[in-house]
Amino acid sequence: MTETTMPAPDRRPGFAERMRAAASSGRLSAALILLPPALILFTLFVILPLGESGWYAFYDWNGYGTPEDFVGLRNFEQMFGHSVFSVAVGNTVKILVISLLVQMPLALLLALLVYKQTPSNAVFRLIFFVPYIMAEVAAGLIWSFVFDGNYGVTASIATTLGIDRFFVLADRDLAFYAIMVVIVWKYFGFHMMIYIAALQGVPDDQIEAAQIEGASRTQIVRHVQIPHIAPAIAVSAFFAIIGALQVFDIIIPLTNGGPSNQTHTIVTYLYEFGLTRLRIGYGSAVGVVLFVAAVLTAVFYQRIFMKRGAS
Amino acid sequence: MTAHVWRNLARLTVLLIVSAFVLAPLWATVMGGFKTNAEIRTAAFSVPEAWNLEFYSGIVTDPAFWRYMGNSLLISSAAVVLTLIVGSAAAYVFAQVKFFGSEFIFSYLLLGLMFPFATAILPLFIKVRDIGLLDTYWAVILPQTAFGLSLAILLFRTFFQQLPKELFEAAYIDGCGYVRFFLRFTLPLSTPILATVGVFVFVQSWNNFLLPLVVLNSRDVFTWPLGMMQYRGEYVTQWNQTLAFVTLSLVPAVVFFLAAQKYIVAGLTGGAVKG
């Protein structure tokens, strides 16, 4: 196959020659048939909207006609000056912190408890994975039932205990803690599965060698298993960060951003203040900020990950 | 010996507590669909005093429920088929055809991995509206497919690269072109990866909420997450109705998961470990 495309050996082939070689071997026509559908779809529905986000962000525009009212950086100034946006960013950071400091350690602990292939472990793994397979909206609705102080599970608990009814999701301070409980409930199983896969890849002889040398269970976890699954932990942290940036579906059925806008995340903020009020320019500016955050995450992750790979 | 017993006991206690944390809301949900509202309010976790079937049967006989489910099924299946065809074709070029500039195009198509769907949702809404697709199935299918392509192409290419090259060389000598080879040999040899990608696209599309919320307005085309929210809005004070709806909506997902478990876990761990 390579013989047919080999150029004259005495000099490097030019662009035209390379294309001609590709054409004569049928590679070019194959590419011209197989690539365009993906390129067109991706460009039209991913890249163009993304670029347009960066364009609309500088206009005051309600989405009708073409954007004409150029406002420079005013959308961004307004956003960074808006107290609800700060709340949304703060909440997104809170989700991130809870993911890294509560969810991931919990997932790791559980993974260590159930990674071995036994029938009872398989049952526990399945139970822990159930919340992850259901839609966020369904999870949100189920928990809005749990937290409903009038008709839901907390009403029932209050009746049983003979105490006053309590309204978790209507409380400015409590509501977001409730949301974080739901987030941990929904996603710890996902992180656990990543760790389980990695733990099952730790060579048995390393663990046995440590045991023979008298290492305790904790020492084996700390010095053999965790170092071995470090790449998986890094991957799970990456998913946690990207996940924290996009929380939306869970919030809508639980609080819809309320009470008094205290439970917004960046995406619910974008939806509420960009789309429902038809301020496409303003919402696009939020999208741009979200994009920058996501790209910075990816770049930082690569940096840290590459470094670790090199050392 | 006793230390061993204690450790096992502690382990079991942790596992049971977390299981209770996971299952209690689900238990209350499933049971709630059988209870009167008064009973839900006083005893959320108990087994129903009388098993009221009216709420579940009310959902099952509601044509709207089946319409939402049907719409979701149609949209998700179309997204799967489209992603598999378009994504595998492109990945095949990057894995086995290659030409000057193909690596650059490959990197371009992977850009979708870098940012969340929501970043471009508003311009996407405008675009879908301007093309005239608003409130149609395509308004969900096409963007969904486009955003799923990056991961699909990455997974497909990795798999295609592992297929034996000798096979192609033999076929090429026999006069088989690239496209024919792709259809006749590459695709049939790739069923495991087609299944994994297909399952992922399906689950993602089936559970998607933001995109349908933004581009679908009329109940005729609502997917089930939208229908469920709509339903909740109509029965604010009657949880038994909503809980029956939620429970029944989860049945297909659970059945699908149990059937496709192998591929879900394979995709999850395969992608994760490679990172």
GROMACS .gro file of C-alpha atoms in nm, chain B residues 69-274:
model
  206
  380MET     CA    1  -4.164   0.838   2.629
  381GLY     CA    2  -4.209   0.786   2.255
  382ASN     CA    3  -4.059   1.124   2.174
  383SER     CA    4  -3.758   1.051   2.392
  384LEU     CA    5  -3.714   0.710   2.237
  385LEU     CA    6  -3.730   0.854   1.886
  386ILE     CA    7  -3.489   1.138   1.958
  387SER     CA    8  -3.239   0.922   2.145
  388SER     CA    9  -3.244   0.646   1.883
  389ALA     CA   10  -3.194   0.895   1.603
  390ALA     CA   11  -2.904   1.056   1.790
  391VAL     CA   12  -2.744   0.713   1.839
  392VAL     CA   13  -2.780   0.610   1.473
  393LEU     CA   14  -2.653   0.943   1.347
  394THR     CA   15  -2.356   0.952   1.588
  395LEU     CA   16  -2.254   0.597   1.502
  396ILE     CA   17  -2.267   0.655   1.125
  397VAL     CA   18  -2.117   1.002   1.109
  398GLY     CA   19  -1.867   0.949   1.393
  399SER     CA   20  -1.735   0.612   1.278
  400ALA     CA   21  -1.693   0.734   0.920
  401ALA     CA   22  -1.485   1.029   1.035
  402ALA     CA   23  -1.285   0.823   1.283
  403TYR     CA   24  -1.207   0.571   1.011
  404VAL     CA   25  -1.039   0.844   0.807
  405PHE     CA   26  -0.825   0.944   1.106
  406ALA     CA   27  -0.733   0.586   1.190
  407GLN     CA   28  -0.680   0.410   0.858
  408VAL     CA   29  -0.696   0.648   0.565
  409LYS     CA   30  -0.502   0.957   0.677
  410PHE     CA   31  -0.398   1.227   0.439
  411PHE     CA   32  -0.216   1.555   0.460
  412GLY     CA   33  -0.397   1.767   0.721
  413SER     CA   34  -0.609   1.489   0.869
  414GLU     CA   35  -0.444   1.522   1.211
  415PHE     CA   36  -0.535   1.889   1.217
  416ILE     CA   37  -0.899   1.813   1.135
  417PHE     CA   38  -0.896   1.544   1.401
  418SER     CA   39  -0.785   1.794   1.667
  419TYR     CA   40  -1.053   2.034   1.549
  420LEU     CA   41  -1.323   1.772   1.598
  421LEU     CA   42  -1.197   1.698   1.948
  422LEU     CA   43  -1.252   2.058   2.061
  423GLY     CA   44  -1.597   1.952   2.180
  424LEU     CA   45  -1.436   1.768   2.472
  425MET     CA   46  -1.307   2.089   2.623
  426PHE     CA   47  -1.619   2.278   2.724
  427PRO     CA   48  -1.968   2.217   2.862
  428PHE     CA   49  -2.272   2.209   2.638
  429ALA     CA   50  -2.422   2.509   2.822
  430THR     CA   51  -2.153   2.754   2.707
  431ALA     CA   52  -2.308   2.783   2.363
  432ILE     CA   53  -2.671   2.711   2.443
  433LEU     CA   54  -2.804   3.061   2.367
  434PRO     CA   55  -2.650   3.100   2.020
  435LEU     CA   56  -2.752   2.740   1.960
  436PHE     CA   57  -3.110   2.835   2.040
  437ILE     CA   58  -3.088   3.127   1.795
  438LYS     CA   59  -2.933   2.905   1.527
  439VAL     CA   60  -3.194   2.633   1.564
  440ARG     CA   61  -3.467   2.897   1.550
  441ASP     CA   62  -3.320   3.065   1.241
  442ILE     CA   63  -3.292   2.735   1.055
  443GLY     CA   64  -3.659   2.682   1.139
  444LEU     CA   65  -3.611   2.370   1.349
  445LEU     CA   66  -3.747   2.507   1.677
  446ASP     CA   67  -4.002   2.272   1.833
  447THR     CA   68  -3.904   1.979   1.608
  448TYR     CA   69  -3.723   1.655   1.691
  449TRP     CA   70  -3.428   1.767   1.482
  450ALA     CA   71  -3.372   2.063   1.716
  451VAL     CA   72  -3.259   1.810   1.976
  452ILE     CA   73  -3.116   1.536   1.755
  453LEU     CA   74  -2.870   1.743   1.552
  454PRO     CA   75  -2.702   1.947   1.832
  455GLN     CA   76  -2.699   1.638   2.053
  456THR     CA   77  -2.521   1.441   1.783
  457ALA     CA   78  -2.279   1.723   1.709
  458PHE     CA   79  -2.176   1.755   2.074
  459GLY     CA   80  -2.142   1.379   2.113
  460LEU     CA   81  -1.916   1.348   1.809
  461SER     CA   82  -1.589   1.445   1.980
  462LEU     CA   83  -1.594   1.162   2.230
  463ALA     CA   84  -1.734   0.917   1.976
  464ILE     CA   85  -1.460   0.993   1.723
  465LEU     CA   86  -1.189   0.966   1.990
  466LEU     CA   87  -1.315   0.624   2.105
  467PHE     CA   88  -1.371   0.497   1.750
  468ARG     CA   89  -1.028   0.601   1.629
  469THR     CA   90  -0.853   0.431   1.920
  470PHE     CA   91  -1.042   0.112   1.843
  471PHE     CA   92  -0.991   0.124   1.465
  472GLN     CA   93  -0.617   0.175   1.508
  473GLN     CA   94  -0.594  -0.157   1.687
  474LEU     CA   95  -0.743  -0.350   1.396
  475PRO     CA   96  -0.483  -0.549   1.202
  476LYS     CA   97  -0.336  -0.352   0.909
  477GLU     CA   98  -0.256  -0.668   0.708
  478LEU     CA   99  -0.624  -0.715   0.650
  479PHE     CA  100  -0.649  -0.387   0.465
  480GLU     CA  101  -0.337  -0.446   0.262
  481ALA     CA  102  -0.473  -0.780   0.145
  482ALA     CA  103  -0.810  -0.626   0.059
  483TYR     CA  104  -0.643  -0.332  -0.117
  484ILE     CA  105  -0.444  -0.561  -0.342
  485ASP     CA  106  -0.773  -0.733  -0.428
  486GLY     CA  107  -0.903  -0.395  -0.547
  487CYS     CA  108  -1.111  -0.301  -0.245
  488GLY     CA  109  -1.125   0.078  -0.190
  489TYR     CA  110  -1.124   0.260   0.142
  490VAL     CA  111  -1.496   0.322   0.162
  491ARG     CA  112  -1.586  -0.033   0.072
  492PHE     CA  113  -1.331  -0.163   0.318
  493PHE     CA  114  -1.482   0.054   0.591
  494LEU     CA  115  -1.832  -0.079   0.527
  495ARG     CA  116  -1.736  -0.441   0.462
  496PHE     CA  117  -1.465  -0.500   0.723
  497THR     CA  118  -1.404  -0.218   0.971
  498LEU     CA  119  -1.764  -0.173   1.084
  499PRO     CA  120  -1.850  -0.541   1.131
  500LEU     CA  121  -1.529  -0.588   1.333
  501SER     CA  122  -1.617  -0.296   1.558
  502THR     CA  123  -1.940  -0.402   1.724
  503PRO     CA  124  -1.801  -0.375   2.082
  504ILE     CA  125  -1.706  -0.010   2.041
  505LEU     CA  126  -2.022   0.068   1.845
  506ALA     CA  127  -2.222  -0.071   2.136
  507THR     CA  128  -2.028   0.124   2.397
  508VAL     CA  129  -2.057   0.454   2.214
  509GLY     CA  130  -2.421   0.383   2.129
  510VAL     CA  131  -2.509   0.316   2.491
  511PHE     CA  132  -2.340   0.636   2.603
  512VAL     CA  133  -2.508   0.855   2.343
  513PHE     CA  134  -2.842   0.696   2.423
  514VAL     CA  135  -2.817   0.747   2.799
  515GLN     CA  136  -2.701   1.104   2.755
  516SER     CA  137  -2.976   1.189   2.512
  517TRP     CA  138  -3.242   1.006   2.715
  518ASN     CA  139  -3.156   1.207   3.027
  519ASN     CA  140  -3.085   1.540   2.859
  520PHE     CA  141  -3.285   1.828   2.999
  521LEU     CA  142  -3.127   2.163   2.912
  522LEU     CA  143  -3.132   2.131   2.533
  523PRO     CA  144  -3.494   2.009   2.501
  524LEU     CA  145  -3.597   2.271   2.757
  525VAL     CA  146  -3.451   2.543   2.540
  526VAL     CA  147  -3.558   2.427   2.193
  527LEU     CA  148  -3.892   2.251   2.254
  528ASN     CA  149  -4.206   2.445   2.344
  529SER     CA  150  -4.512   2.234   2.273
  530ARG     CA  151  -4.611   1.926   2.466
  531ASP     CA  152  -4.649   1.725   2.147
  532VAL     CA  153  -4.272   1.706   2.112
  533PHE     CA  154  -4.175   1.708   2.482
  534THR     CA  155  -3.924   1.449   2.596
  535TRP     CA  156  -3.992   1.266   2.921
  536PRO     CA  157  -3.782   1.490   3.152
  537LEU     CA  158  -3.979   1.791   3.022
  538GLY     CA  159  -4.306   1.603   3.055
  539MET     CA  160  -4.218   1.509   3.411
  540MET     CA  161  -4.149   1.871   3.506
  541GLN     CA  162  -4.470   1.977   3.338
  542TYR     CA  163  -4.659   1.712   3.529
  543ARG     CA  164  -4.508   1.817   3.859
  544GLY     CA  165  -4.618   2.174   3.789
  545GLU     CA  166  -4.976   2.061   3.738
  546TYR     CA  167  -4.995   1.848   4.052
  547VAL     CA  168  -4.806   2.062   4.298
  548THR     CA  169  -4.983   1.937   4.605
  549GLN     CA  170  -5.042   1.581   4.495
  550TRP     CA  171  -4.718   1.394   4.529
  551ASN     CA  172  -4.865   1.047   4.469
  552GLN     CA  173  -4.937   1.137   4.104
  553THR     CA  174  -4.592   1.279   4.046
  554LEU     CA  175  -4.419   0.997   4.230
  555ALA     CA  176  -4.600   0.738   4.019
  556PHE     CA  177  -4.488   0.932   3.710
  557VAL     CA  178  -4.126   0.948   3.827
  558THR     CA  179  -4.119   0.580   3.918
  559LEU     CA  180  -4.259   0.467   3.584
  560SER     CA  181  -4.022   0.697   3.395
  561LEU     CA  182  -3.728   0.534   3.568
  562VAL     CA  183  -3.827   0.182   3.465
  563PRO     CA  184  -3.689   0.200   3.109
  564ALA     CA  185  -3.364   0.352   3.235
  565VAL     CA  186  -3.313   0.076   3.490
  566VAL     CA  187  -3.400  -0.199   3.242
  567PHE     CA  188  -3.171  -0.044   2.982
  568PHE     CA  189  -2.890  -0.013   3.236
  569LEU     CA  190  -2.916  -0.375   3.346
  570ALA     CA  191  -2.913  -0.487   2.983
  571ALA     CA  192  -2.623  -0.261   2.884
  572GLN     CA  193  -2.429  -0.266   3.212
  573LYS     CA  194  -2.125  -0.427   3.054
  574TYR     CA  195  -2.089  -0.149   2.798
  575ILE     CA  196  -2.157   0.134   3.041
  576VAL     CA  197  -1.891   0.017   3.282
  577ALA     CA  198  -1.652  -0.059   2.995
  578GLY     CA  199  -1.694   0.293   2.858
  579LEU     CA  200  -1.667   0.453   3.197
  580THR     CA  201  -1.355   0.271   3.306
  581GLY     CA  202  -1.193   0.248   2.963
  582GLY     CA  203  -1.219   0.622   2.913
  583ALA     CA  204  -1.126   0.694   3.271
  584VAL     CA  205  -0.813   0.486   3.293
  585LYS     CA  206  -0.678   0.617   2.964
   0.00000   0.00000   0.00000
